């Protein structure tokens, strides 16, 4: 067991293919969970990958470490899409333990592990359709460690011309391979961006009304007990609404706040729990050109992975640019600009098999 934990996911995959006696121990639940924990926490980020996407729906992938080192060339490798209609633009919801959740406007969500090339198409959930109403769907993807289960959340946001607004929350369990409707949250309009997964919870930003992207507070969904909680913004922002963006810094929820007056810098805050209290700490301020302020604010991804370079640098994915923030100089520097594709998500290589998880539950209950 100890020897196997030091082997890379792709090498173990080869062992499974050439030797049947290796198949059972390598695919055991205990080894897979321990192995993904070790690879995810590797300080060298040796098994972290950046997945890129182009306008036609094609995917490419690169290793993460070269992005921190100018002397290393960033190589992109083609990757086949798991979607049945790959030419339709695909939206990536997020990644957890090597599984990537994605969907398109004509297909149900899928859970895809590009390392082992396994994909699980989710069953159709019953949409709560109403006449003369407008809809949009807001997604989230995370891991419920207490039940060893991966869950996809789809929030149906429903509103009409008269100004009334409602939500229906659907949650999918990979272990049971089924959808359920759970209690909805109490609050205002959910800003249309995927939920951010941090430590067993999904976080979304709430807007003051349907006509603005200004954030008034934050809500979280605990994937273990499926309960909602409201979080306050940093006290320095008062009680008003602000154009803020949620993200993840390492293993903490983060908040990106562009300076709306000067427009030449943005504050990055992280959230820490102290008992039942939520504490916000400003960790740094990013200096940037004035015209980059809105670009940062409305970027589809703001993610700084747990791996930082030895120089105290942070990686930011701001499609279509990959940038490095240098903590010592407080400066942003573009690492690379990819003309034909943009960075869409960071994932870690793993042996987590979505098909096997769903199959094992069915076998246990047969």
Short mmCIF file of N, CA and C in Angstrom, two decimals, residues 86-208:
data_model
loop_
_atom_site.label_atom_id
_atom_site.label_comp_id
_atom_site.label_asym_id
_atom_site.label_seq_id
_atom_site.Cartn_x
_atom_site.Cartn_y
_atom_site.Cartn_z
N UNK A 86 -19.65 17.51 -28.74
CA UNK A 86 -18.50 18.33 -28.33
C UNK A 86 -18.42 19.68 -29.02
N UNK A 87 -19.13 19.85 -30.13
CA UNK A 87 -19.08 21.14 -30.84
C UNK A 87 -19.96 22.20 -30.19
N UNK A 88 -20.83 21.78 -29.27
CA UNK A 88 -21.64 22.74 -28.52
C UNK A 88 -20.82 23.22 -27.33
N UNK A 89 -20.80 24.54 -27.13
CA UNK A 89 -19.96 25.10 -26.07
C UNK A 89 -20.32 24.48 -24.72
N UNK A 90 -19.29 24.08 -23.98
CA UNK A 90 -19.45 23.42 -22.70
C UNK A 90 -18.98 24.33 -21.58
N UNK A 91 -19.77 24.40 -20.52
CA UNK A 91 -19.43 25.22 -19.36
C UNK A 91 -18.91 24.32 -18.26
N UNK A 92 -17.74 24.66 -17.71
CA UNK A 92 -17.17 23.90 -16.60
C UNK A 92 -17.64 24.52 -15.28
N UNK A 93 -18.22 23.68 -14.42
CA UNK A 93 -18.74 24.14 -13.14
C UNK A 93 -17.62 24.22 -12.10
N UNK A 94 -16.80 23.19 -12.04
CA UNK A 94 -15.72 23.15 -11.06
C UNK A 94 -15.06 21.78 -11.03
N UNK A 95 -14.05 21.64 -10.19
CA UNK A 95 -13.32 20.39 -10.08
C UNK A 95 -13.06 20.07 -8.62
N UNK A 96 -13.24 18.79 -8.27
CA UNK A 96 -12.97 18.31 -6.91
C UNK A 96 -12.35 16.92 -7.01
N UNK A 97 -11.17 16.73 -6.40
CA UNK A 97 -10.52 15.42 -6.35
C UNK A 97 -10.35 14.77 -7.72
N UNK A 98 -10.08 15.58 -8.71
CA UNK A 98 -9.84 15.06 -10.05
C UNK A 98 -11.06 14.92 -10.91
N UNK A 99 -12.26 15.06 -10.35
CA UNK A 99 -13.50 15.03 -11.12
C UNK A 99 -13.85 16.44 -11.56
N UNK A 100 -14.24 16.57 -12.82
CA UNK A 100 -14.65 17.86 -13.37
C UNK A 100 -16.13 17.77 -13.71
N UNK A 101 -16.90 18.74 -13.24
CA UNK A 101 -18.33 18.81 -13.56
C UNK A 101 -18.52 19.82 -14.68
N UNK A 102 -19.27 19.43 -15.71
CA UNK A 102 -19.51 20.34 -16.84
C UNK A 102 -20.89 20.05 -17.44
N UNK A 103 -21.36 21.00 -18.22
CA UNK A 103 -22.66 20.85 -18.87
C UNK A 103 -22.69 21.73 -20.12
N UNK A 104 -23.66 21.50 -20.97
CA UNK A 104 -23.91 22.37 -22.12
C UNK A 104 -25.39 22.68 -22.15
N UNK A 105 -25.79 23.59 -23.03
CA UNK A 105 -27.19 24.01 -23.08
C UNK A 105 -28.12 22.94 -23.63
N UNK A 106 -27.56 21.88 -24.22
CA UNK A 106 -28.41 20.82 -24.75
C UNK A 106 -28.16 19.48 -24.09
N UNK A 107 -27.23 19.43 -23.13
CA UNK A 107 -26.93 18.15 -22.48
C UNK A 107 -26.97 18.29 -20.96
N UNK A 108 -27.28 17.16 -20.31
CA UNK A 108 -27.26 17.12 -18.86
C UNK A 108 -25.82 17.23 -18.36
N UNK A 109 -25.63 17.61 -17.10
CA UNK A 109 -24.27 17.67 -16.55
C UNK A 109 -23.59 16.31 -16.59
N UNK A 110 -22.27 16.32 -16.66
CA UNK A 110 -21.48 15.10 -16.59
C UNK A 110 -20.39 15.28 -15.54
N UNK A 111 -19.95 14.18 -14.95
CA UNK A 111 -18.79 14.16 -14.07
C UNK A 111 -17.70 13.39 -14.80
N UNK A 112 -16.57 14.06 -15.01
CA UNK A 112 -15.54 13.54 -15.89
C UNK A 112 -14.19 13.53 -15.19
N UNK A 113 -13.51 12.39 -15.24
CA UNK A 113 -12.14 12.30 -14.77
C UNK A 113 -11.25 12.16 -15.99
N UNK A 114 -10.60 13.25 -16.43
CA UNK A 114 -9.79 13.18 -17.65
C UNK A 114 -8.54 12.32 -17.49
N UNK A 115 -8.08 12.10 -16.26
CA UNK A 115 -6.87 11.30 -16.04
C UNK A 115 -7.10 9.85 -16.42
N UNK A 116 -8.23 9.28 -15.98
CA UNK A 116 -8.53 7.88 -16.28
C UNK A 116 -9.56 7.76 -17.41
N UNK A 117 -9.98 8.91 -17.95
CA UNK A 117 -10.91 8.97 -19.09
C UNK A 117 -12.22 8.25 -18.80
N UNK A 118 -12.74 8.50 -17.61
CA UNK A 118 -14.05 7.96 -17.24
C UNK A 118 -15.03 9.11 -17.07
N UNK A 119 -16.26 8.89 -17.53
CA UNK A 119 -17.26 9.94 -17.49
C UNK A 119 -18.61 9.38 -17.09
N UNK A 120 -19.32 10.09 -16.23
CA UNK A 120 -20.66 9.69 -15.79
C UNK A 120 -21.65 10.78 -16.19
N UNK A 121 -22.57 10.43 -17.06
CA UNK A 121 -23.62 11.37 -17.43
C UNK A 121 -24.73 11.34 -16.39
N UNK A 122 -25.10 12.50 -15.89
CA UNK A 122 -26.11 12.56 -14.84
C UNK A 122 -27.51 12.34 -15.43
N UNK A 123 -28.42 11.72 -14.67
CA UNK A 123 -29.79 11.57 -15.14
C UNK A 123 -30.48 12.93 -15.23
N UNK A 124 -31.55 12.98 -15.98
CA UNK A 124 -32.30 14.23 -16.15
C UNK A 124 -33.04 14.58 -14.87
N UNK A 125 -32.98 15.85 -14.48
CA UNK A 125 -33.78 16.28 -13.33
C UNK A 125 -35.01 17.01 -13.84
N UNK A 126 -36.08 16.96 -13.06
CA UNK A 126 -37.34 17.56 -13.47
C UNK A 126 -37.31 19.07 -13.26
N UNK A 127 -37.30 19.81 -14.35
CA UNK A 127 -37.31 21.27 -14.26
C UNK A 127 -38.69 21.76 -13.85
N UNK A 128 -38.73 22.72 -12.94
CA UNK A 128 -40.00 23.28 -12.46
C UNK A 128 -40.39 24.44 -13.36
N UNK A 129 -41.08 24.13 -14.46
CA UNK A 129 -41.40 25.15 -15.45
C UNK A 129 -42.73 25.83 -15.13
N UNK A 130 -42.76 27.14 -15.34
CA UNK A 130 -43.96 27.93 -15.12
C UNK A 130 -44.21 28.82 -16.33
N UNK A 131 -45.47 29.06 -16.59
CA UNK A 131 -45.81 29.86 -17.76
C UNK A 131 -45.44 31.33 -17.54
N UNK A 132 -45.05 31.98 -18.65
CA UNK A 132 -44.76 33.42 -18.65
C UNK A 132 -43.66 33.79 -17.65
N UNK A 133 -42.70 32.90 -17.47
CA UNK A 133 -41.58 33.19 -16.57
C UNK A 133 -40.25 32.99 -17.30
N UNK A 134 -39.24 33.68 -16.82
CA UNK A 134 -37.89 33.53 -17.33
C UNK A 134 -37.08 32.69 -16.34
N UNK A 135 -36.09 31.97 -16.88
CA UNK A 135 -35.32 31.05 -16.05
C UNK A 135 -33.82 31.19 -16.33
N UNK A 136 -33.03 30.89 -15.36
CA UNK A 136 -31.65 30.54 -15.61
C UNK A 136 -31.23 29.56 -14.52
N UNK A 137 -30.23 28.76 -14.83
CA UNK A 137 -29.76 27.74 -13.91
C UNK A 137 -28.39 28.11 -13.38
N UNK A 138 -28.20 27.94 -12.08
CA UNK A 138 -26.93 28.21 -11.44
C UNK A 138 -26.42 26.92 -10.82
N UNK A 139 -25.18 26.57 -11.13
CA UNK A 139 -24.64 25.26 -10.75
C UNK A 139 -23.61 25.36 -9.62
N UNK A 140 -23.40 24.23 -8.97
CA UNK A 140 -22.33 24.08 -7.99
C UNK A 140 -21.94 22.61 -7.92
N UNK A 141 -20.68 22.35 -7.60
CA UNK A 141 -20.19 20.98 -7.52
C UNK A 141 -19.23 20.86 -6.35
N UNK A 142 -19.43 19.82 -5.52
CA UNK A 142 -18.57 19.65 -4.35
C UNK A 142 -18.57 18.23 -3.84
N UNK A 143 -17.85 18.05 -2.73
CA UNK A 143 -17.67 16.73 -2.14
C UNK A 143 -18.16 16.72 -0.70
N UNK A 144 -19.03 15.76 -0.39
CA UNK A 144 -19.53 15.56 0.96
C UNK A 144 -18.69 14.46 1.61
N UNK A 145 -17.70 14.87 2.39
CA UNK A 145 -16.75 13.91 2.95
C UNK A 145 -17.40 12.98 3.98
N UNK A 146 -18.37 13.47 4.73
CA UNK A 146 -19.00 12.65 5.76
C UNK A 146 -19.74 11.45 5.17
N UNK A 147 -20.21 11.58 3.94
CA UNK A 147 -20.90 10.48 3.28
C UNK A 147 -20.10 9.94 2.09
N UNK A 148 -18.87 10.45 1.91
CA UNK A 148 -18.01 10.05 0.79
C UNK A 148 -18.80 10.12 -0.52
N UNK A 149 -19.38 11.28 -0.78
CA UNK A 149 -20.29 11.44 -1.90
C UNK A 149 -20.00 12.74 -2.65
N UNK A 150 -20.08 12.68 -3.95
CA UNK A 150 -19.93 13.88 -4.79
C UNK A 150 -21.32 14.38 -5.17
N UNK A 151 -21.53 15.69 -5.04
CA UNK A 151 -22.86 16.24 -5.24
C UNK A 151 -22.84 17.42 -6.21
N UNK A 152 -23.85 17.46 -7.05
CA UNK A 152 -24.05 18.57 -7.99
C UNK A 152 -25.33 19.29 -7.59
N UNK A 153 -25.25 20.61 -7.50
CA UNK A 153 -26.40 21.42 -7.13
C UNK A 153 -26.80 22.28 -8.32
N UNK A 154 -28.08 22.27 -8.63
CA UNK A 154 -28.62 23.14 -9.68
C UNK A 154 -29.72 23.99 -9.07
N UNK A 155 -29.51 25.29 -9.06
CA UNK A 155 -30.49 26.23 -8.54
C UNK A 155 -31.25 26.83 -9.72
N UNK A 156 -32.55 26.55 -9.79
CA UNK A 156 -33.39 27.15 -10.82
C UNK A 156 -33.87 28.51 -10.32
N UNK A 157 -33.47 29.54 -11.02
CA UNK A 157 -33.89 30.90 -10.67
C UNK A 157 -35.02 31.30 -11.61
N UNK A 158 -36.17 31.61 -11.00
CA UNK A 158 -37.40 31.84 -11.77
C UNK A 158 -37.91 33.25 -11.47
N UNK A 159 -38.16 34.05 -12.49
CA UNK A 159 -38.70 35.39 -12.27
C UNK A 159 -39.59 35.78 -13.46
N UNK A 160 -40.54 36.69 -13.18
CA UNK A 160 -41.46 37.13 -14.23
C UNK A 160 -41.35 38.64 -14.41
N UNK A 161 -42.12 39.15 -15.39
CA UNK A 161 -42.07 40.58 -15.71
C UNK A 161 -42.62 41.44 -14.58
N UNK A 162 -43.42 40.84 -13.72
CA UNK A 162 -43.99 41.60 -12.62
C UNK A 162 -43.04 41.83 -11.46
N UNK A 163 -41.86 41.23 -11.54
CA UNK A 163 -40.86 41.44 -10.49
C UNK A 163 -40.80 40.34 -9.44
N UNK A 164 -41.71 39.36 -9.51
CA UNK A 164 -41.66 38.27 -8.53
C UNK A 164 -40.51 37.32 -8.87
N UNK A 165 -39.96 36.71 -7.81
CA UNK A 165 -38.76 35.89 -7.99
C UNK A 165 -38.85 34.68 -7.07
N UNK A 166 -38.44 33.53 -7.60
CA UNK A 166 -38.48 32.30 -6.81
C UNK A 166 -37.30 31.41 -7.21
N UNK A 167 -37.00 30.44 -6.36
CA UNK A 167 -35.93 29.49 -6.65
C UNK A 167 -36.38 28.07 -6.32
N UNK A 168 -35.85 27.11 -7.06
CA UNK A 168 -36.02 25.69 -6.78
C UNK A 168 -34.62 25.08 -6.77
N UNK A 169 -34.26 24.38 -5.68
CA UNK A 169 -32.92 23.84 -5.53
C UNK A 169 -32.95 22.33 -5.72
N UNK A 170 -32.21 21.85 -6.72
CA UNK A 170 -32.09 20.42 -6.99
C UNK A 170 -30.68 19.96 -6.65
N UNK A 171 -30.56 18.79 -6.04
CA UNK A 171 -29.24 18.28 -5.66
C UNK A 171 -29.11 16.83 -6.14
N UNK A 172 -27.97 16.55 -6.76
CA UNK A 172 -27.69 15.20 -7.27
C UNK A 172 -26.63 14.53 -6.40
N UNK A 173 -26.85 13.28 -6.08
CA UNK A 173 -25.89 12.47 -5.33
C UNK A 173 -25.31 11.41 -6.27
N UNK A 174 -23.99 11.40 -6.41
CA UNK A 174 -23.36 10.39 -7.26
C UNK A 174 -23.52 9.00 -6.64
N UNK A 175 -23.49 8.92 -5.31
CA UNK A 175 -23.57 7.63 -4.65
C UNK A 175 -24.93 6.97 -4.87
N UNK A 176 -25.99 7.75 -4.94
CA UNK A 176 -27.32 7.19 -5.19
C UNK A 176 -27.73 7.35 -6.65
N UNK A 177 -26.96 8.14 -7.40
CA UNK A 177 -27.25 8.40 -8.82
C UNK A 177 -28.67 8.91 -9.01
N UNK A 178 -29.04 9.90 -8.20
CA UNK A 178 -30.41 10.41 -8.27
C UNK A 178 -30.46 11.88 -7.85
N UNK A 179 -31.55 12.54 -8.27
CA UNK A 179 -31.79 13.94 -7.93
C UNK A 179 -32.86 14.04 -6.85
N UNK A 180 -32.75 15.09 -6.02
CA UNK A 180 -33.79 15.42 -5.05
C UNK A 180 -33.95 16.94 -5.03
N UNK A 181 -35.11 17.37 -4.55
CA UNK A 181 -35.33 18.79 -4.31
C UNK A 181 -35.17 19.06 -2.83
N UNK A 182 -34.38 20.07 -2.47
CA UNK A 182 -34.15 20.40 -1.07
C UNK A 182 -34.67 21.80 -0.77
N UNK A 183 -34.64 22.17 0.50
CA UNK A 183 -35.11 23.50 0.90
C UNK A 183 -34.31 24.59 0.19
N UNK A 184 -35.02 25.62 -0.24
CA UNK A 184 -34.34 26.72 -0.91
C UNK A 184 -33.83 27.71 0.13
N UNK A 185 -32.93 28.57 -0.32
CA UNK A 185 -32.35 29.56 0.58
C UNK A 185 -33.27 30.77 0.69
N UNK A 186 -33.09 31.53 1.75
CA UNK A 186 -33.83 32.77 1.94
C UNK A 186 -32.91 33.92 1.55
N UNK A 187 -33.32 34.70 0.59
CA UNK A 187 -32.45 35.80 0.19
C UNK A 187 -32.86 36.39 -1.13
N UNK A 188 -31.95 37.15 -1.70
CA UNK A 188 -32.23 37.89 -2.91
C UNK A 188 -31.79 37.12 -4.14
N UNK A 189 -31.47 37.84 -5.18
CA UNK A 189 -31.15 37.26 -6.47
C UNK A 189 -29.77 36.63 -6.45
N UNK A 190 -29.66 35.38 -6.91
CA UNK A 190 -28.40 34.66 -6.94
C UNK A 190 -27.61 35.09 -8.17
N UNK A 191 -26.39 35.59 -7.95
CA UNK A 191 -25.57 36.04 -9.07
C UNK A 191 -25.15 34.84 -9.90
N UNK A 192 -25.25 34.99 -11.21
CA UNK A 192 -25.08 33.87 -12.13
C UNK A 192 -23.62 33.51 -12.34
N UNK A 193 -23.07 32.74 -11.42
CA UNK A 193 -21.73 32.17 -11.56
C UNK A 193 -21.70 30.89 -10.76
N UNK A 194 -20.87 29.89 -11.16
CA UNK A 194 -20.86 28.64 -10.40
C UNK A 194 -20.49 28.86 -8.94
N UNK A 195 -21.09 28.06 -8.07
CA UNK A 195 -20.75 28.13 -6.66
C UNK A 195 -19.30 27.75 -6.42
N UNK A 196 -18.70 28.33 -5.39
CA UNK A 196 -17.31 28.03 -5.05
C UNK A 196 -17.29 27.00 -3.92
N UNK A 197 -16.56 25.91 -4.11
CA UNK A 197 -16.52 24.84 -3.13
C UNK A 197 -15.32 25.01 -2.22
N UNK A 198 -15.59 25.06 -0.91
CA UNK A 198 -14.54 25.18 0.10
C UNK A 198 -14.95 24.38 1.33
N UNK A 199 -14.14 23.38 1.70
CA UNK A 199 -14.30 22.67 2.96
C UNK A 199 -15.72 22.17 3.20
N UNK A 200 -16.26 21.46 2.24
CA UNK A 200 -17.56 20.82 2.41
C UNK A 200 -18.76 21.71 2.15
N UNK A 201 -18.53 22.94 1.75
CA UNK A 201 -19.64 23.87 1.51
C UNK A 201 -19.51 24.53 0.14
N UNK A 202 -20.66 24.85 -0.45
CA UNK A 202 -20.71 25.64 -1.68
C UNK A 202 -21.14 27.05 -1.34
N UNK A 203 -20.47 28.02 -1.94
CA UNK A 203 -20.76 29.43 -1.66
C UNK A 203 -21.19 30.15 -2.94
N UNK A 204 -22.23 30.97 -2.77
CA UNK A 204 -22.67 31.85 -3.86
C UNK A 204 -22.79 33.28 -3.34
N UNK A 205 -22.75 34.20 -4.27
CA UNK A 205 -22.98 35.61 -3.94
C UNK A 205 -24.45 35.94 -4.19
N UNK A 206 -25.01 36.77 -3.32
CA UNK A 206 -26.38 37.24 -3.49
C UNK A 206 -26.35 38.70 -3.93
N UNK A 207 -27.19 39.03 -4.90
CA UNK A 207 -27.30 40.40 -5.36
C UNK A 207 -28.50 41.07 -4.72
N UNK A 208 -28.47 42.40 -4.66
CA UNK A 208 -29.57 43.14 -4.05
C UNK A 208 -30.84 43.05 -4.89
#
